[in-house]
Amino acid sequence: MMHSERLYRAVFEHSMEAVFFTTPEGVVLAANPAACKLFQRTEEEICKVGRYGLVDASSPRLADFLAERARHGRARAELVLVRGDGTRFFGEASSEQFVDDEQQVRTILIVRDLSESKKSEQLLAESEAQYRLLVAAMEEGVTLQDEHSAIITFNKSAERILGLTEDQLRGKTSFDPDWYPIHEDGSPFPGETHPVVETLRTGLPQSNVVMGIHKPDGRLTWISINVQPIFKEGETKPYRVVATMHDITESKLSNERIVRLAHFDQLTGLPNRTLLNDRFRYTLSLAQRSGETLAVMFIDLDNFKDINDTLGHNVGDQVLMEVATRIKSILREEDTLSRQGGDEYILILPNADADGAALVASKLIEVVAQPCHIAPHELIVTPSIGIAIYPHDGANLESLSKNADAAMYRAKREGRNGFRFYTSEMQAHSARNLKLANMLRHALERDELQLHYQPQFSLQDGRIVGVEALLRWAHPEMGMIAPSEFIPIAESTGQIIQIGEWVLRTAARQLRVWFDKQLPAMVMAVNLSAVQFRQKNFPELIDRILAEEKLPHHFLELELTEATAMDNPKAAIDVMDKLHERGIRMSIDDFGTGYASLSYLKQFKVCKLKIDQGFVRDIIDDPEDRAIVTAIINMASSLGIQTIAEGVETASQLNFLRLQGCNEVQGYYFSKPLPAELFEAFATGNADDKGAEQPFGPWGAPGRTG
Ligand SMILES: Nc1nc2c(ncn2[C@@H]2O[C@H](COP(=O)(O)O[C@H]3[C@@H](O)[C@H](n4cnc5c(=O)[nH]c(N)nc54)O[C@@H]3COP(=O)(O)O)[C@@H](O)[C@H]2O)c(=O)[nH]1
């Protein structure tokens, strides 16, 4: 017993906590050294003042503390305590009643000093309050967002910038589609690339990300956002992020205004010289990379000075604006029209050659020359245009625009309201093209077009199995004009639609005539231009033509070039499917010159590949051509597609093709393309060269026709 009493006393004396023994009435019987130190009193003083001298009577929790101890014999509470010098401090008091050896109720009271932790709590609360004030006073919007990007808290500026009320903002995530966020170029800003989401995903801060968001009233606001991750200790994935944002709408708009002033003509809104230079540099880099040409046009209005002098600058300005609008209306998006000042415009046409530029210039003259209504006047304004083509006429904008300017002066000298090229060859070429385009308009009605027919032979039995219809233009003054010259013109002017229909109808009618005359059954092959192939309701047109001539669909074969089929392969497959359903045969012309892939070939549903004559020509001397032709034949055969070689001119070419397993042949070796009546004679064996030394099949004699 003695031993345990000594033990308790030692614990009491050396405890770090302040320990008191008291009576239930509050008389202190003993206080340990830690208690004396804490309360800065001697044990006698403590015993003298008693519990009520140690506890501030106004402690908010005191009454509860005493009541609880009375009820349960124990209690714990934070109380305000009083030191010997009268200063107050916070302490946690734990008190427990017990009965001593003399059957007296006693209380043990242990007090823990809370002044340090209270001080840090207070400091924390103060600093939090200061931060709150700071964040609230910030011009920048601030949001605190959780790991799902839901907004937990935010300041007033965030509400103002985002245009949302407190209720609307709380809990909203960065994924919310109502923001309709966009990039600076106007493209959508998907939620998963939002900087807040990026930071949550990667743990990396994001700086100055610009995005446009739509306020609930539909207004677009531009903001710049920074995002900082917040991590829990020891974790690498953020559990919160702080996003700060500021509204840059005003500065963005004024920047845009400055950029506009620096890059655009104030009157017409067209790019000025500075922007033209930029656009030219870009266009030139594309042209250099792809090896394509580009055109630069210098456009000047004829007699514009007279309008200004007689009707005033106001009318002149309106004319300049109207001309700009009209020119723009015929351009593609990638073209750049700029105003150089006065009545001069410069136009850049990417990827345009002389023919393309001439076409645009003709359209431009037509559109500008329409009467211009500027009340109360009706004015006719005409342009003079000079054209220079990269790379022939210059390698930079300065030389090209200078040369286009010189060409424009020639257009002025030679009567105005027209266009001229800088180089004489191009000028001559363009003048001839223009003349042909005009004459071609009347070629059909004046009966100047004809079809010639070239036989196609099976290499299995030497028989004529097909005939290709080839267009010819016999002009009364200009003589025979090659299809390779006039078909591209007909294509670019759109006349090929009308001409192509005439070819299809004439070829079908001719085949009907030959069938009626009991000529052997042959398939009629007709060449198609891309424009025709893309024509709406083309399969229905074919239906009508074949019905008119009472010809079954499988007697018609349409030849498409590889380039036409590959221009828009998906659309081509669509049309080909429709034609295939009807039983119309299709072949790929000039095969090997384009880039049709095997997978497309299968989908194209073609029955035949026509090996380009460029490969056939040197088949004997050029091992590469031989290898290509062999590869085409083998590949086609493994895909179940027939092959026909065009441009066969010699017996050695023919033998090689036969040995490789080519199915059909066509070329001058058998016959040149012939007018209908000569073909008929050839096909029925009545040709003049009947009885030649090396007959090829029952109708033809190689090398003797045409
Ligand atoms: N869209 C349309 N295109 C057509 C039409 N008619 C013709 N064309 C295309 O014009 C290009 C030139 O045609 P053409 O001058 O008629 O030349 C063809 C043959 O005459 C010629 N050929 C035939 N055999 C030989 C030969 O042994 N040697 C040789 N040097 N030339 C030969 O080759 C041309 C064959 O054309 P194709 O079979 O179509 O490849 C030409 O691209 C025609 O397609 C039309 O109505 N519409």
Tab-separated table of N, CA, C and O in Angstrom, residues 573-616:
chain	number	residue	atom	x	y	z
A	573	ILE	N	-18.247	5.186	-106.077
A	573	ILE	CA	-18.763	3.835	-105.792
A	573	ILE	C	-20.293	3.850	-105.828
A	573	ILE	O	-20.930	2.939	-106.367
A	574	ASP	N	-20.857	4.924	-105.294
A	574	ASP	CA	-22.323	5.077	-105.275
A	574	ASP	C	-22.905	5.022	-106.690
A	574	ASP	O	-23.838	4.258	-106.973
A	575	VAL	N	-22.317	5.847	-107.582
A	575	VAL	CA	-22.818	5.905	-108.968
A	575	VAL	C	-22.546	4.570	-109.659
A	575	VAL	O	-23.412	4.021	-110.362
A	576	MET	N	-21.345	4.026	-109.436
A	576	MET	CA	-20.997	2.759	-110.090
A	576	MET	C	-21.952	1.647	-109.660
A	576	MET	O	-22.321	0.802	-110.473
A	577	ASP	N	-22.322	1.658	-108.375
A	577	ASP	CA	-23.259	0.636	-107.892
A	577	ASP	C	-24.571	0.719	-108.661
A	577	ASP	O	-25.139	-0.297	-109.077
A	578	LYS	N	-25.026	1.974	-108.849
A	578	LYS	CA	-26.310	2.152	-109.551
A	578	LYS	C	-26.193	1.665	-110.999
A	578	LYS	O	-27.112	1.050	-111.534
A	579	LEU	N	-25.051	1.953	-111.629
A	579	LEU	CA	-24.864	1.545	-113.022
A	579	LEU	C	-24.723	0.020	-113.097
A	579	LEU	O	-25.293	-0.628	-113.980
A	580	HIS	N	-23.990	-0.525	-112.128
A	580	HIS	CA	-23.761	-1.977	-112.097
A	580	HIS	C	-25.086	-2.729	-111.931
A	580	HIS	O	-25.330	-3.734	-112.613
A	581	GLU	N	-25.953	-2.190	-111.031
A	581	GLU	CA	-27.275	-2.825	-110.827
A	581	GLU	C	-28.036	-2.949	-112.140
A	581	GLU	O	-28.812	-3.864	-112.354
A	582	ARG	N	-27.825	-1.979	-113.038
A	582	ARG	CA	-28.555	-1.973	-114.302
A	582	ARG	C	-27.905	-2.887	-115.339
A	582	ARG	O	-28.404	-3.017	-116.441
A	583	GLY	N	-26.724	-3.415	-115.015
A	583	GLY	CA	-26.037	-4.304	-115.960
A	583	GLY	C	-25.088	-3.562	-116.876
A	583	GLY	O	-24.553	-4.134	-117.836
A	584	ILE	N	-24.850	-2.256	-116.591
A	584	ILE	CA	-23.918	-1.500	-117.440
A	584	ILE	C	-22.490	-1.848	-117.039
A	584	ILE	O	-22.180	-1.957	-115.858
A	585	ARG	N	-21.646	-2.041	-118.086
A	585	ARG	CA	-20.256	-2.409	-117.796
A	585	ARG	C	-19.446	-1.135	-117.583
A	585	ARG	O	-19.731	-0.102	-118.190
A	586	MET	N	-18.426	-1.244	-116.749
A	586	MET	CA	-17.559	-0.088	-116.529
A	586	MET	C	-16.111	-0.524	-116.594
A	586	MET	O	-15.770	-1.623	-116.139
A	587	SER	N	-15.280	0.350	-117.171
A	587	SER	CA	-13.854	0.029	-117.197
A	587	SER	C	-13.077	1.251	-116.728
A	587	SER	O	-13.572	2.378	-116.774
A	588	ILE	N	-11.843	0.974	-116.261
A	588	ILE	CA	-10.971	2.083	-115.839
A	588	ILE	C	-9.968	2.329	-116.958
A	588	ILE	O	-9.189	1.452	-117.327
A	589	ASP	N	-10.055	3.569	-117.501
A	589	ASP	CA	-9.227	3.980	-118.634
A	589	ASP	C	-7.863	4.454	-118.130
A	589	ASP	O	-7.742	4.866	-116.970
A	590	ASP	N	-6.875	4.432	-118.990
A	590	ASP	CA	-5.523	4.949	-118.671
A	590	ASP	C	-5.008	4.338	-117.375
A	590	ASP	O	-4.370	5.024	-116.563
A	591	PHE	N	-5.294	3.056	-117.143
A	591	PHE	CA	-4.926	2.466	-115.860
A	591	PHE	C	-3.406	2.454	-115.691
A	591	PHE	O	-2.664	2.150	-116.606
A	592	GLY	N	-2.990	2.798	-114.478
A	592	GLY	CA	-1.550	2.831	-114.176
A	592	GLY	C	-1.045	4.257	-114.063
A	592	GLY	O	0.031	4.494	-113.533
A	593	THR	N	-1.859	5.221	-114.559
A	593	THR	CA	-1.397	6.619	-114.509
A	593	THR	C	-1.893	7.300	-113.241
A	593	THR	O	-1.454	8.391	-112.911
A	594	GLY	N	-2.838	6.679	-112.548
A	594	GLY	CA	-3.402	7.303	-111.346
A	594	GLY	C	-2.952	6.574	-110.111
A	594	GLY	O	-1.844	6.042	-110.062
A	595	TYR	N	-3.851	6.504	-109.145
A	595	TYR	CA	-3.422	5.920	-107.873
A	595	TYR	C	-4.549	5.115	-107.227
A	595	TYR	O	-4.773	5.165	-106.025
A	596	ALA	N	-5.301	4.384	-108.079
A	596	ALA	CA	-6.406	3.595	-107.517
A	596	ALA	C	-5.840	2.470	-106.646
A	596	ALA	O	-4.939	1.754	-107.059
A	597	SER	N	-6.367	2.330	-105.447
A	597	SER	CA	-5.863	1.284	-104.561
A	597	SER	C	-6.631	-0.008	-104.833
A	597	SER	O	-7.724	0.004	-105.394
A	598	LEU	N	-6.022	-1.124	-104.411
A	598	LEU	CA	-6.658	-2.416	-104.663
A	598	LEU	C	-8.031	-2.489	-104.009
A	598	LEU	O	-8.985	-2.984	-104.594
A	599	SER	N	-8.112	-1.935	-102.776
A	599	SER	CA	-9.389	-2.054	-102.072
A	599	SER	C	-10.470	-1.291	-102.832
A	599	SER	O	-11.609	-1.735	-102.926
A	600	TYR	N	-10.111	-0.141	-103.404
A	600	TYR	CA	-11.110	0.595	-104.184
A	600	TYR	C	-11.470	-0.148	-105.454
A	600	TYR	O	-12.621	-0.185	-105.864
A	601	LEU	N	-10.443	-0.740	-106.098
A	601	LEU	CA	-10.703	-1.454	-107.350
A	601	LEU	C	-11.810	-2.486	-107.160
A	601	LEU	O	-12.699	-2.619	-107.989
A	602	LYS	N	-11.740	-3.183	-106.027
A	602	LYS	CA	-12.755	-4.216	-105.759
A	602	LYS	C	-14.128	-3.556	-105.636
A	602	LYS	O	-15.121	-4.041	-106.176
A	603	GLN	N	-14.157	-2.417	-104.938
A	603	GLN	CA	-15.451	-1.766	-104.694
A	603	GLN	C	-15.997	-1.068	-105.944
A	603	GLN	O	-17.184	-0.814	-106.027
A	604	PHE	N	-15.107	-0.725	-106.875
A	604	PHE	CA	-15.554	-0.007	-108.073
A	604	PHE	C	-16.414	-0.878	-109.000
A	604	PHE	O	-17.052	-0.372	-109.901
A	605	LYS	N	-16.398	-2.154	-108.818
A	605	LYS	CA	-17.191	-3.084	-109.640
A	605	LYS	C	-16.946	-2.875	-111.134
A	605	LYS	O	-17.886	-2.810	-111.932
A	606	VAL	N	-15.672	-2.682	-111.496
A	606	VAL	CA	-15.372	-2.519	-112.913
A	606	VAL	C	-15.121	-3.900	-113.519
A	606	VAL	O	-14.694	-4.820	-112.819
A	607	CYS	N	-15.400	-4.029	-114.835
A	607	CYS	CA	-15.188	-5.329	-115.449
A	607	CYS	C	-13.838	-5.373	-116.154
A	607	CYS	O	-13.341	-6.437	-116.488
A	608	LYS	N	-13.244	-4.149	-116.382
A	608	LYS	CA	-12.047	-4.149	-117.212
A	608	LYS	C	-11.103	-3.019	-116.817
A	608	LYS	O	-11.564	-1.934	-116.440
A	609	LEU	N	-9.797	-3.292	-116.915
A	609	LEU	CA	-8.804	-2.225	-116.760
A	609	LEU	C	-8.175	-2.003	-118.123
A	609	LEU	O	-7.779	-2.969	-118.794
A	610	LYS	N	-8.101	-0.721	-118.524
A	610	LYS	CA	-7.475	-0.443	-119.809
A	610	LYS	C	-6.054	0.031	-119.539
A	610	LYS	O	-5.850	1.070	-118.892
A	611	ILE	N	-5.088	-0.761	-119.981
A	611	ILE	CA	-3.680	-0.433	-119.691
A	611	ILE	C	-3.287	0.756	-120.561
A	611	ILE	O	-3.435	0.728	-121.793
A	612	ASP	N	-2.801	1.793	-119.910
A	612	ASP	CA	-2.508	3.038	-120.619
A	612	ASP	C	-1.482	2.817	-121.726
A	612	ASP	O	-0.506	2.068	-121.556
A	613	GLN	N	-1.711	3.532	-122.858
A	613	GLN	CA	-0.827	3.317	-124.009
A	613	GLN	C	0.603	3.774	-123.724
A	613	GLN	O	1.543	3.323	-124.376
A	614	GLY	N	0.757	4.626	-122.718
A	614	GLY	CA	2.099	5.063	-122.311
A	614	GLY	C	2.968	3.884	-121.890
A	614	GLY	O	4.190	3.913	-122.077
A	615	PHE	N	2.371	2.839	-121.314
A	615	PHE	CA	3.147	1.663	-120.902
A	615	PHE	C	3.342	0.704	-122.071
A	615	PHE	O	4.346	0.013	-122.171
A	616	VAL	N	2.304	0.683	-122.964
A	616	VAL	CA	2.355	-0.278	-124.081
A	616	VAL	C	3.420	0.154	-125.100
A	616	VAL	O	4.138	-0.676	-125.659
